[in-house]
mmCIF file of C-alpha atoms in Angstrom:
data_model
loop_
_atom_site.group_PDB
_atom_site.id
_atom_site.type_symbol
_atom_site.label_atom_id
_atom_site.label_comp_id
_atom_site.label_asym_id
_atom_site.label_seq_id
_atom_site.Cartn_x
_atom_site.Cartn_y
_atom_site.Cartn_z
ATOM 1 C CA UNK Y 1 -61.743 -133.147 -31.067
ATOM 2 C CA UNK Y 2 -62.980 -130.502 -28.631
ATOM 3 C CA UNK Y 3 -60.741 -127.914 -30.285
ATOM 4 C CA UNK Y 4 -62.106 -128.675 -33.726
ATOM 5 C CA UNK Y 5 -65.643 -128.552 -32.376
ATOM 6 C CA UNK Y 6 -64.898 -125.175 -30.841
ATOM 7 C CA UNK Y 7 -63.503 -123.952 -34.147
ATOM 8 C CA UNK Y 8 -66.568 -125.237 -35.921
ATOM 9 C CA UNK Y 9 -68.800 -123.365 -33.504
ATOM 10 C CA UNK Y 10 -66.665 -120.242 -33.622
ATOM 11 C CA UNK Y 11 -65.103 -120.105 -37.057
ATOM 12 C CA UNK Y 12 -62.186 -117.704 -37.379
ATOM 13 C CA UNK Y 13 -63.480 -114.484 -38.868
ATOM 14 C CA UNK Y 14 -61.217 -111.544 -39.656
ATOM 15 C CA UNK Y 15 -61.547 -108.349 -37.637
ATOM 16 C CA UNK Y 16 -63.018 -106.369 -40.536
ATOM 17 C CA UNK Y 17 -65.919 -108.816 -40.910
ATOM 18 C CA UNK Y 18 -66.455 -108.911 -37.168
ATOM 19 C CA UNK Y 19 -66.542 -105.134 -37.013
ATOM 20 C CA UNK Y 20 -68.881 -104.852 -40.000
ATOM 21 C CA UNK Y 21 -71.253 -107.295 -38.342
ATOM 22 C CA UNK Y 22 -70.942 -105.527 -35.018
ATOM 23 C CA UNK Y 23 -71.607 -102.158 -36.662
ATOM 24 C CA UNK Y 24 -74.878 -103.520 -38.034
ATOM 25 C CA UNK Y 25 -76.050 -105.591 -35.078
ATOM 26 C CA UNK Y 26 -74.393 -104.093 -31.992
ATOM 27 C CA UNK Y 27 -73.980 -107.658 -30.734
ATOM 28 C CA UNK Y 28 -71.661 -107.626 -27.718
ATOM 29 C CA UNK Y 29 -70.267 -111.090 -28.445
ATOM 30 C CA UNK Y 30 -68.755 -109.742 -31.649
ATOM 31 C CA UNK Y 31 -67.228 -106.876 -29.713
ATOM 32 C CA UNK Y 32 -65.726 -109.289 -27.196
ATOM 33 C CA UNK Y 33 -64.092 -111.194 -30.031
ATOM 34 C CA UNK Y 34 -62.658 -107.953 -31.406
ATOM 35 C CA UNK Y 35 -61.284 -107.176 -27.965
ATOM 36 C CA UNK Y 36 -59.730 -110.621 -27.773
ATOM 37 C CA UNK Y 37 -58.098 -110.032 -31.154
ATOM 38 C CA UNK Y 38 -56.702 -106.520 -30.680
ATOM 39 C CA UNK Y 39 -56.934 -105.292 -27.090
ATOM 40 C CA UNK Y 40 -53.390 -106.392 -26.236
ATOM 41 C CA UNK Y 41 -51.918 -104.911 -29.443
ATOM 42 C CA UNK Y 42 -53.550 -101.594 -28.719
ATOM 43 C CA UNK Y 43 -52.592 -101.586 -25.062
ATOM 44 C CA UNK Y 44 -48.967 -102.324 -25.919
ATOM 45 C CA UNK Y 45 -48.863 -99.454 -28.399
ATOM 46 C CA UNK Y 46 -50.357 -97.127 -25.785
ATOM 47 C CA UNK Y 47 -48.095 -98.242 -22.962
ATOM 48 C CA UNK Y 48 -45.080 -97.744 -25.233
ATOM 49 C CA UNK Y 49 -46.173 -94.142 -25.739
ATOM 50 C CA UNK Y 50 -47.342 -93.316 -22.220
ATOM 51 C CA UNK Y 51 -47.643 -95.113 -18.883
ATOM 52 C CA UNK Y 52 -49.752 -97.921 -17.440
ATOM 53 C CA UNK Y 53 -52.474 -95.685 -16.019
ATOM 54 C CA UNK Y 54 -52.893 -93.599 -19.152
ATOM 55 C CA UNK Y 55 -52.637 -96.661 -21.402
ATOM 56 C CA UNK Y 56 -55.484 -98.390 -19.540
ATOM 57 C CA UNK Y 57 -57.553 -95.231 -19.538
ATOM 58 C CA UNK Y 58 -57.084 -94.612 -23.258
ATOM 59 C CA UNK Y 59 -57.698 -98.280 -24.031
ATOM 60 C CA UNK Y 60 -61.077 -98.073 -22.364
ATOM 61 C CA UNK Y 61 -61.918 -94.770 -24.024
ATOM 62 C CA UNK Y 62 -60.951 -96.193 -27.405
ATOM 63 C CA UNK Y 63 -63.149 -99.267 -27.057
ATOM 64 C CA UNK Y 64 -66.014 -97.096 -25.855
ATOM 65 C CA UNK Y 65 -65.535 -95.001 -28.988
ATOM 66 C CA UNK Y 66 -65.641 -98.187 -31.065
ATOM 67 C CA UNK Y 67 -69.033 -98.854 -29.465
ATOM 68 C CA UNK Y 68 -70.285 -95.310 -29.958
ATOM 69 C CA UNK Y 69 -68.900 -94.726 -33.439
ATOM 70 C CA UNK Y 70 -69.477 -98.189 -34.857
ATOM 71 C CA UNK Y 71 -71.917 -96.776 -37.391
ATOM 72 C CA UNK Y 72 -69.153 -94.638 -38.862
ATOM 73 C CA UNK Y 73 -66.810 -97.571 -39.395
ATOM 74 C CA UNK Y 74 -65.939 -98.035 -43.057
ATOM 75 C CA UNK Y 75 -64.658 -101.386 -44.144
ATOM 76 C CA UNK Y 76 -62.329 -99.854 -46.753
ATOM 77 C CA UNK Y 77 -59.300 -99.968 -44.443
ATOM 78 C CA UNK Y 78 -58.299 -102.528 -41.866
ATOM 79 C CA UNK Y 79 -60.120 -102.501 -38.535
ATOM 80 C CA UNK Y 80 -56.807 -102.468 -36.699
ATOM 81 C CA UNK Y 81 -55.635 -99.316 -38.495
ATOM 82 C CA UNK Y 82 -58.957 -97.621 -37.692
ATOM 83 C CA UNK Y 83 -58.700 -98.743 -34.065
ATOM 84 C CA UNK Y 84 -55.147 -97.421 -33.711
ATOM 85 C CA UNK Y 85 -56.097 -94.108 -35.347
ATOM 86 C CA UNK Y 86 -58.958 -93.650 -32.876
ATOM 87 C CA UNK Y 87 -56.639 -94.557 -29.988
ATOM 88 C CA UNK Y 88 -53.881 -92.222 -31.166
ATOM 89 C CA UNK Y 89 -56.320 -89.299 -31.385
ATOM 90 C CA UNK Y 90 -57.646 -90.080 -27.914
ATOM 91 C CA UNK Y 91 -54.103 -90.306 -26.568
ATOM 92 C CA UNK Y 92 -53.140 -86.968 -28.080
ATOM 93 C CA UNK Y 93 -56.288 -85.326 -26.724
ATOM 94 C CA UNK Y 94 -55.497 -86.615 -23.267
ATOM 95 C CA UNK Y 95 -51.872 -85.547 -23.524
ATOM 96 C CA UNK Y 96 -52.987 -82.074 -24.515
ATOM 97 C CA UNK Y 97 -55.120 -81.982 -21.385
ATOM 98 C CA UNK Y 98 -52.224 -83.201 -19.300
ATOM 99 C CA UNK Y 99 -49.912 -80.718 -21.035
ATOM 100 C CA UNK Y 100 -47.590 -83.434 -22.178
ATOM 101 C CA UNK Y 101 -48.177 -82.556 -25.776
ATOM 102 C CA UNK Y 102 -45.483 -79.904 -25.988
ATOM 103 C CA UNK Y 103 -42.918 -82.585 -25.413
ATOM 104 C CA UNK Y 104 -44.207 -84.581 -28.368
ATOM 105 C CA UNK Y 105 -44.269 -81.545 -30.607
ATOM 106 C CA UNK Y 106 -40.700 -80.769 -29.685
ATOM 107 C CA UNK Y 107 -39.747 -84.289 -30.555
ATOM 108 C CA UNK Y 108 -41.461 -83.990 -33.899
ATOM 109 C CA UNK Y 109 -38.393 -82.142 -35.023
ATOM 110 C CA UNK Y 110 -36.573 -85.080 -36.452
ATOM 111 C CA UNK Y 111 -33.478 -85.779 -34.440
ATOM 112 C CA UNK Y 112 -30.941 -87.280 -36.772
ATOM 113 C CA UNK Y 113 -29.270 -89.180 -34.039
ATOM 114 C CA UNK Y 114 -30.277 -89.147 -30.456
ATOM 115 C CA UNK Y 115 -27.791 -89.832 -27.789
ATOM 116 C CA UNK Y 116 -29.026 -92.886 -25.927
ATOM 117 C CA UNK Y 117 -27.895 -92.703 -22.351
ATOM 118 C CA UNK Y 118 -25.325 -95.350 -21.473
ATOM 119 C CA UNK Y 119 -27.225 -98.532 -20.755
ATOM 120 C CA UNK Y 120 -26.710 -100.282 -17.507
ATOM 121 C CA UNK Y 121 -24.448 -103.233 -18.023
ATOM 122 C CA UNK Y 122 -26.855 -105.992 -18.636
ATOM 123 C CA UNK Y 123 -26.622 -109.043 -20.817
ATOM 124 C CA UNK Y 124 -30.351 -109.511 -20.823
ATOM 125 C CA UNK Y 125 -31.464 -108.584 -24.310
ATOM 126 C CA UNK Y 126 -35.041 -107.971 -23.180
ATOM 127 C CA UNK Y 127 -33.946 -105.377 -20.672
ATOM 128 C CA UNK Y 128 -31.661 -103.726 -23.239
ATOM 129 C CA UNK Y 129 -34.506 -103.704 -25.732
ATOM 130 C CA UNK Y 130 -36.872 -102.081 -23.233
ATOM 131 C CA UNK Y 131 -34.289 -99.447 -22.282
ATOM 132 C CA UNK Y 132 -33.635 -98.480 -25.892
ATOM 133 C CA UNK Y 133 -37.348 -98.443 -26.719
ATOM 134 C CA UNK Y 134 -38.036 -96.144 -23.772
ATOM 135 C CA UNK Y 135 -35.246 -93.770 -24.808
ATOM 136 C CA UNK Y 136 -36.323 -93.438 -28.421
ATOM 137 C CA UNK Y 137 -38.032 -90.139 -29.311
ATOM 138 C CA UNK Y 138 -41.838 -90.349 -29.246
ATOM 139 C CA UNK Y 139 -42.289 -90.235 -33.022
ATOM 140 C CA UNK Y 140 -39.554 -92.815 -33.754
ATOM 141 C CA UNK Y 141 -40.853 -95.158 -31.073
ATOM 142 C CA UNK Y 142 -44.357 -94.779 -32.487
ATOM 143 C CA UNK Y 143 -43.254 -95.629 -36.026
ATOM 144 C CA UNK Y 144 -41.238 -98.598 -34.780
ATOM 145 C CA UNK Y 145 -44.051 -100.040 -32.631
ATOM 146 C CA UNK Y 146 -46.590 -99.625 -35.422
ATOM 147 C CA UNK Y 147 -44.309 -101.418 -37.837
ATOM 148 C CA UNK Y 148 -43.824 -104.249 -35.366
ATOM 149 C CA UNK Y 149 -47.622 -104.429 -35.090
ATOM 150 C CA UNK Y 150 -47.699 -105.324 -38.754
ATOM 151 C CA UNK Y 151 -48.654 -102.005 -40.303
ATOM 152 C CA UNK Y 152 -47.111 -101.104 -43.633
ATOM 153 C CA UNK Y 153 -45.228 -97.838 -44.047
ATOM 154 C CA UNK Y 154 -48.207 -96.399 -45.942
ATOM 155 C CA UNK Y 155 -50.566 -97.393 -43.125
ATOM 156 C CA UNK Y 156 -48.238 -95.878 -40.520
ATOM 157 C CA UNK Y 157 -48.170 -92.680 -42.577
ATOM 158 C CA UNK Y 158 -51.980 -92.728 -42.596
ATOM 159 C CA UNK Y 159 -52.327 -93.348 -38.884
ATOM 160 C CA UNK Y 160 -49.777 -90.693 -37.937
ATOM 161 C CA UNK Y 161 -50.773 -88.320 -40.754
ATOM 162 C CA UNK Y 162 -47.192 -87.982 -41.921
ATOM 163 C CA UNK Y 163 -45.469 -88.371 -45.246
ATOM 164 C CA UNK Y 164 -44.177 -91.794 -46.179
ATOM 165 C CA UNK Y 165 -40.628 -90.441 -46.396
ATOM 166 C CA UNK Y 166 -40.899 -89.078 -42.868
ATOM 167 C CA UNK Y 167 -41.956 -92.492 -41.591
ATOM 168 C CA UNK Y 168 -39.113 -94.168 -43.409
ATOM 169 C CA UNK Y 169 -36.642 -91.785 -41.794
ATOM 170 C CA UNK Y 170 -38.090 -92.349 -38.361
ATOM 171 C CA UNK Y 171 -37.894 -96.099 -38.761
ATOM 172 C CA UNK Y 172 -34.336 -95.922 -40.032
ATOM 173 C CA UNK Y 173 -33.179 -93.910 -37.038
ATOM 174 C CA UNK Y 174 -35.025 -96.136 -34.589
ATOM 175 C CA UNK Y 175 -33.562 -99.315 -35.992
ATOM 176 C CA UNK Y 176 -30.126 -97.792 -36.029
ATOM 177 C CA UNK Y 177 -30.332 -97.334 -32.294
ATOM 178 C CA UNK Y 178 -31.293 -100.930 -31.758
ATOM 179 C CA UNK Y 179 -28.555 -102.088 -34.098
ATOM 180 C CA UNK Y 180 -25.935 -100.081 -32.275
ATOM 181 C CA UNK Y 181 -26.840 -101.449 -28.873
ATOM 182 C CA UNK Y 182 -28.196 -104.866 -29.542
ATOM 183 C CA UNK Y 183 -26.371 -105.657 -32.750
ATOM 184 C CA UNK Y 184 -27.159 -108.215 -35.302
ATOM 185 C CA UNK J 1 -25.889 -108.130 -46.153
ATOM 186 C CA UNK J 2 -29.585 -108.710 -46.751
ATOM 187 C CA UNK J 3 -29.400 -111.979 -44.810
ATOM 188 C CA UNK J 4 -27.682 -110.078 -42.026
ATOM 189 C CA UNK J 5 -30.531 -107.538 -41.960
ATOM 190 C CA UNK J 6 -33.166 -110.239 -42.005
ATOM 191 C CA UNK J 7 -31.582 -111.850 -38.965
ATOM 192 C CA UNK J 8 -31.557 -108.515 -37.176
ATOM 193 C CA UNK J 9 -35.207 -107.846 -38.039
ATOM 194 C CA UNK J 10 -36.184 -111.315 -36.818
ATOM 195 C CA UNK J 11 -34.276 -110.765 -33.593
ATOM 196 C CA UNK J 12 -35.879 -107.366 -33.141
ATOM 197 C CA UNK J 13 -39.286 -108.841 -33.819
ATOM 198 C CA UNK J 14 -38.749 -111.557 -31.217
ATOM 199 C CA UNK J 15 -37.616 -109.033 -28.645
ATOM 200 C CA UNK J 16 -40.658 -106.924 -29.428
ATOM 201 C CA UNK J 17 -43.000 -109.909 -28.946
ATOM 202 C CA UNK J 18 -41.380 -110.730 -25.620
ATOM 203 C CA UNK J 19 -41.734 -107.113 -24.546
ATOM 204 C CA UNK J 20 -45.365 -107.199 -25.611
ATOM 205 C CA UNK J 21 -45.998 -110.412 -23.673
ATOM 206 C CA UNK J 22 -44.708 -108.709 -20.564
ATOM 207 C CA UNK J 23 -47.117 -105.823 -21.103
ATOM 208 C CA UNK J 24 -50.508 -107.382 -21.646
ATOM 209 C CA UNK J 25 -53.907 -106.632 -20.288
ATOM 210 C CA UNK J 26 -55.129 -109.080 -17.691
ATOM 211 C CA UNK J 27 -58.454 -110.829 -18.202
ATOM 212 C CA UNK J 28 -59.964 -108.538 -15.582
ATOM 213 C CA UNK J 29 -58.650 -105.497 -17.469
ATOM 214 C CA UNK J 30 -60.244 -106.806 -20.657
ATOM 215 C CA UNK J 31 -63.559 -107.267 -18.883
ATOM 216 C CA UNK J 32 -63.216 -103.776 -17.482
ATOM 217 C CA UNK J 33 -62.925 -102.402 -20.996
ATOM 218 C CA UNK J 34 -66.602 -103.151 -21.455
ATOM 219 C CA UNK J 35 -67.496 -102.260 -17.912
ATOM 220 C CA UNK J 36 -67.476 -98.571 -18.781
ATOM 221 C CA UNK J 37 -70.143 -99.197 -21.398
ATOM 222 C CA UNK J 38 -72.308 -101.151 -18.959
ATOM 223 C CA UNK J 39 -71.923 -98.391 -16.390
ATOM 224 C CA UNK J 40 -73.015 -95.867 -18.996
ATOM 225 C CA UNK J 41 -76.014 -98.030 -19.885
ATOM 226 C CA UNK J 42 -77.038 -98.333 -16.249
ATOM 227 C CA UNK J 43 -76.697 -94.581 -15.758
ATOM 228 C CA UNK J 44 -79.655 -92.821 -17.341
ATOM 229 C CA UNK J 45 -78.620 -90.417 -20.038
ATOM 230 C CA UNK J 46 -79.039 -86.747 -19.306
ATOM 231 C CA UNK J 47 -81.067 -86.190 -22.400
ATOM 232 C CA UNK J 48 -83.104 -83.135 -23.381
ATOM 233 C CA UNK J 49 -86.155 -84.744 -21.777
ATOM 234 C CA UNK J 50 -84.326 -84.781 -18.445
ATOM 235 C CA UNK J 51 -83.186 -81.217 -19.004
ATOM 236 C CA UNK J 52 -86.768 -80.160 -19.701
ATOM 237 C CA UNK J 53 -88.067 -81.975 -16.639
ATOM 238 C CA UNK J 54 -85.358 -80.443 -14.504
ATOM 239 C CA UNK J 55 -86.148 -76.957 -15.815
ATOM 240 C CA UNK J 56 -89.886 -77.377 -15.211
ATOM 241 C CA UNK J 57 -89.253 -78.661 -11.710
ATOM 242 C CA UNK J 58 -87.017 -75.659 -11.019
ATOM 243 C CA UNK J 59 -89.681 -73.247 -12.300
ATOM 244 C CA UNK J 60 -92.357 -74.992 -10.205
ATOM 245 C CA UNK J 61 -90.183 -74.780 -7.097
ATOM 246 C CA UNK J 62 -89.450 -71.113 -7.746
ATOM 247 C CA UNK J 63 -93.159 -70.374 -8.150
ATOM 248 C CA UNK J 64 -94.029 -72.265 -4.978
ATOM 249 C CA UNK J 65 -91.391 -70.409 -2.968
ATOM 250 C CA UNK J 66 -92.550 -67.124 -4.397
ATOM 251 C CA UNK J 67 -96.170 -67.833 -3.502
ATOM 252 C CA UNK J 68 -95.223 -69.027 -0.051
ATOM 253 C CA UNK J 69 -93.157 -65.960 0.797
ATOM 254 C CA UNK J 70 -95.732 -63.571 -0.691
ATOM 255 C CA UNK J 71 -98.370 -65.192 1.508
ATOM 256 C CA UNK J 72 -96.080 -64.826 4.507
ATOM 257 C CA UNK J 73 -95.497 -61.156 3.749
ATOM 258 C CA UNK J 74 -99.241 -60.596 3.334
ATOM 259 C CA UNK J 75 -100.045 -62.241 6.632
ATOM 260 C CA UNK J 76 -97.260 -60.605 8.595
ATOM 261 C CA UNK J 77 -97.790 -57.034 7.411
ATOM 262 C CA UNK J 78 -101.481 -56.239 7.632
ATOM 263 C CA UNK J 79 -100.874 -52.512 8.162
ATOM 264 C CA UNK J 80 -99.538 -52.094 4.711
ATOM 265 C CA UNK J 81 -102.664 -53.650 3.361
ATOM 266 C CA UNK J 82 -105.006 -51.648 5.591
ATOM 267 C CA UNK J 83 -103.447 -48.467 4.335
ATOM 268 C CA UNK J 84 -103.674 -49.617 0.804
ATOM 269 C CA UNK J 85 -106.135 -47.559 -1.199
ATOM 270 C CA UNK J 86 -107.110 -50.598 -3.184
ATOM 271 C CA UNK J 87 -109.331 -51.909 -0.422
ATOM 272 C CA UNK J 88 -112.917 -51.133 -1.316
ATOM 273 C CA UNK J 89 -114.816 -52.969 1.408
ATOM 274 C CA UNK J 90 -114.090 -52.806 5.098
ATOM 275 C CA UNK J 91 -115.994 -54.978 7.508
ATOM 276 C CA UNK J 92 -116.264 -53.768 11.068
ATOM 277 C CA UNK J 93 -117.317 -56.287 13.660
ATOM 278 C CA UNK J 94 -118.149 -55.136 17.156
ATOM 279 C CA UNK J 95 -120.310 -55.829 20.190
ATOM 280 C CA UNK J 96 -122.768 -53.314 21.462
ATOM 281 C CA UNK J 97 -125.113 -54.057 24.325
ATOM 282 C CA UNK J 98 -124.196 -57.698 24.060
ATOM 283 C CA UNK J 99 -125.277 -57.737 20.446
ATOM 284 C CA UNK J 100 -123.005 -58.547 17.629
ATOM 285 C CA UNK J 101 -122.846 -55.899 14.935
ATOM 286 C CA UNK J 102 -121.259 -55.990 11.605
ATOM 287 C CA UNK J 103 -120.762 -52.898 9.459
ATOM 288 C CA UNK J 104 -119.590 -52.926 5.959
ATOM 289 C CA UNK J 105 -117.899 -49.896 4.543
ATOM 290 C CA UNK J 106 -117.575 -49.549 0.867
ATOM 291 C CA UNK J 107 -114.731 -47.129 0.370
ATOM 292 C CA UNK J 108 -115.023 -46.945 -3.329
ATOM 293 C CA UNK J 109 -118.768 -46.954 -3.192
ATOM 294 C CA UNK J 110 -118.747 -44.024 -0.778
ATOM 295 C CA UNK J 111 -116.403 -42.108 -2.997
ATOM 296 C CA UNK J 112 -118.633 -42.828 -5.977
ATOM 297 C CA UNK J 113 -121.715 -41.663 -4.133
ATOM 298 C CA UNK J 114 -119.965 -38.460 -3.088
ATOM 299 C CA UNK J 115 -118.927 -37.853 -6.636
ATOM 300 C CA UNK J 116 -122.473 -38.422 -7.904
ATOM 301 C CA UNK J 117 -123.824 -36.068 -5.276
ATOM 302 C CA UNK J 118 -121.319 -33.413 -6.214
ATOM 303 C CA UNK J 119 -122.252 -33.790 -9.858
ATOM 304 C CA UNK J 120 -125.914 -33.495 -9.001
ATOM 305 C CA UNK J 121 -125.278 -30.302 -7.004
ATOM 306 C CA UNK J 122 -123.336 -28.863 -9.902
ATOM 307 C CA UNK J 123 -126.095 -29.795 -12.275
ATOM 308 C CA UNK J 124 -128.679 -28.138 -10.052
ATOM 309 C CA UNK J 125 -126.546 -25.036 -9.848
ATOM 310 C CA UNK J 126 -126.574 -24.910 -13.613
ATOM 311 C CA UNK J 127 -130.259 -25.557 -13.571
ATOM 312 C CA UNK J 128 -130.698 -22.559 -11.349
ATOM 313 C CA UNK J 129 -129.874 -20.494 -14.362
ATOM 314 C CA UNK J 130 -131.777 -20.284 -17.550
ATOM 315 C CA UNK J 131 -132.596 -18.051 -20.448
ATOM 316 C CA UNK J 132 -136.025 -16.519 -20.839
ATOM 317 C CA UNK J 133 -137.170 -17.699 -24.212
ATOM 318 C CA UNK J 134 -140.814 -16.698 -24.182
ATOM 319 C CA UNK J 135 -142.417 -13.943 -22.263
ATOM 320 C CA UNK J 136 -146.222 -14.111 -22.458
ATOM 321 C CA UNK J 137 -148.605 -14.569 -19.545
ATOM 322 C CA UNK J 138 -146.541 -17.497 -18.560
ATOM 323 C CA UNK J 139 -142.817 -17.371 -18.818
ATOM 324 C CA UNK J 140 -140.811 -20.119 -20.386
ATOM 325 C CA UNK J 141 -137.232 -20.417 -19.230
ATOM 326 C CA UNK J 142 -134.861 -22.888 -20.848
ATOM 327 C CA UNK J 143 -132.186 -24.240 -18.568
ATOM 328 C CA UNK J 144 -128.642 -23.536 -19.495
ATOM 329 C CA UNK J 145 -128.054 -27.095 -20.548
ATOM 330 C CA UNK J 146 -131.184 -26.881 -22.666
ATOM 331 C CA UNK J 147 -132.538 -30.034 -21.158
ATOM 332 C CA UNK J 148 -135.259 -28.598 -18.989
ATOM 333 C CA UNK J 149 -137.889 -26.101 -19.841
ATOM 334 C CA UNK J 150 -139.310 -24.335 -16.816
ATOM 335 C CA UNK J 151 -142.729 -22.854 -17.139
ATOM 336 C CA UNK J 152 -143.516 -20.151 -14.618
ATOM 337 C CA UNK J 153 -147.188 -19.415 -14.552
ATOM 338 C CA UNK J 154 -148.616 -15.937 -14.333
ATOM 339 C CA UNK J 155 -149.986 -16.625 -10.846
ATOM 340 C CA UNK J 156 -146.527 -17.367 -9.558
ATOM 341 C CA UNK J 157 -145.108 -14.389 -11.378
ATOM 342 C CA UNK J 158 -147.690 -12.244 -9.681
ATOM 343 C CA UNK J 159 -146.770 -13.707 -6.326
ATOM 344 C CA UNK J 160 -143.090 -13.015 -6.974
ATOM 345 C CA UNK J 161 -143.858 -9.419 -7.952
ATOM 346 C CA UNK J 162 -145.819 -8.971 -4.748
ATOM 347 C CA UNK J 163 -142.933 -10.350 -2.762
ATOM 348 C CA UNK J 164 -140.569 -8.125 -4.742
ATOM 349 C CA UNK J 165 -138.495 -11.058 -5.696
ATOM 350 C CA UNK J 166 -138.897 -10.600 -9.399
ATOM 351 C CA UNK J 167 -136.544 -8.239 -11.100
ATOM 352 C CA UNK J 168 -137.970 -5.474 -13.188
ATOM 353 C CA UNK J 169 -137.028 -4.963 -16.807
ATOM 354 C CA UNK J 170 -136.698 -8.604 -17.603
ATOM 355 C CA UNK J 171 -136.796 -9.042 -21.319
ATOM 356 C CA UNK J 172 -136.899 -12.078 -23.540
ATOM 357 C CA UNK J 173 -133.441 -13.527 -23.951
ATOM 358 C CA UNK J 174 -132.255 -12.436 -20.516
ATOM 359 C CA UNK J 175 -130.353 -14.801 -18.355
ATOM 360 C CA UNK J 176 -132.243 -15.451 -15.169
ATOM 361 C CA UNK J 177 -131.254 -17.035 -11.911
ATOM 362 C CA UNK J 178 -133.690 -19.027 -9.851
ATOM 363 C CA UNK J 179 -133.741 -19.030 -6.148
ATOM 364 C CA UNK J 180 -135.314 -21.982 -4.455
ATOM 365 C CA UNK J 181 -136.396 -22.666 -0.928
ATOM 366 C CA UNK J 182 -135.568 -25.927 0.792
ATOM 367 C CA UNK J 183 -138.587 -27.559 -0.828
ATOM 368 C CA UNK J 184 -137.327 -26.698 -4.296
ATOM 369 C CA UNK J 185 -140.013 -24.049 -4.871
ATOM 370 C CA UNK J 186 -139.046 -20.965 -6.830
ATOM 371 C CA UNK J 187 -138.995 -18.015 -4.484
ATOM 372 C CA UNK J 188 -137.144 -15.505 -6.668
ATOM 373 C CA UNK J 189 -136.271 -14.837 -10.263
ATOM 374 C CA UNK J 190 -133.341 -12.556 -10.649
ATOM 375 C CA UNK J 191 -131.827 -11.115 -13.717
ATOM 376 C CA UNK J 192 -128.155 -12.019 -13.786
ATOM 377 C CA UNK J 193 -125.327 -10.310 -15.521
ATOM 378 C CA UNK J 194 -125.813 -10.951 -19.199
ATOM 379 C CA UNK J 195 -122.084 -11.211 -19.543
ATOM 380 C CA UNK J 196 -122.176 -14.320 -17.453
ATOM 381 C CA UNK J 197 -122.467 -17.280 -19.745
ATOM 382 C CA UNK J 198 -124.566 -20.318 -19.269
ATOM 383 C CA UNK J 199 -122.487 -23.337 -18.334
ATOM 384 C CA UNK J 200 -123.286 -26.919 -18.740
#
């Protein structure tokens, strides 16, 4: 009863509508709902590509950019894709400052097969998963995480500004690593 | 094969979700996401208005310091100012026989007066010369600057002849020099070198 009343008071609205309304009104309640919807997704993407400190920092910067640039939001794409694009740019800017960018550029050269270091003997699938994810090259890990976040290959290509074929290759290599170590 | 892949994707997806659950933002972290915005709102923006105000304040401070130190320099180095030629009035205060005296010297004024006096002397010197333009009973002598016509009456001419202070052979058109006594009276009329030109 209470749950249905709550739903009636706060009907589920998709992120694009919320953002469009927020862009027009600047109402902070709408922003809070957007944060509830996507803050964890974004943080997980960022922590997969950096570390806790940087992920938190970039998360905050990204949401502040959402506030500042809300007038430039166009409802043609999904809000989540726009959010991740903003975050990715902020992350790359920060990495350039921290001089970590060279590493990423080096890894942009597609490695056909990377040699995953021997995993510590562990039956825990979650630990194995984390170890493999951490060892994937930056660009493969990025493509994999974005796909797991529900983005299509075309959207991933848009966010990362790469060709669709490149994304497909990255995903194939990433999954191959998981398959080899985790198996079906 | 496709079923096999689907199972793998599902497994991978589950593992991903578990990994994601272990790496979530806390409620405090989520609140902090907006904290930055509130901090920014509470901090006044450094807009162009602030920049302008800051610049004006800096200019005002600079001017005040400049004035203050100029004043200090003026008060602490009077000699420089005393020697300065720009001073036109000097007040001298002194006591004499238990009476207070105050003298005012006008440096520029004095200089002007001296200049005027010098000009007057020069003018008079010019006036001391003139050309004889009419020689009848009375003589008419035009000053060199042609501003003054001096009429010398026959009685005075006679007196000058008696005193032998009137040159002979003075003809019309000659350049004559006057000689005055301290009272300004003509005591001699001398023919000067005709080559000498009138000045003034």
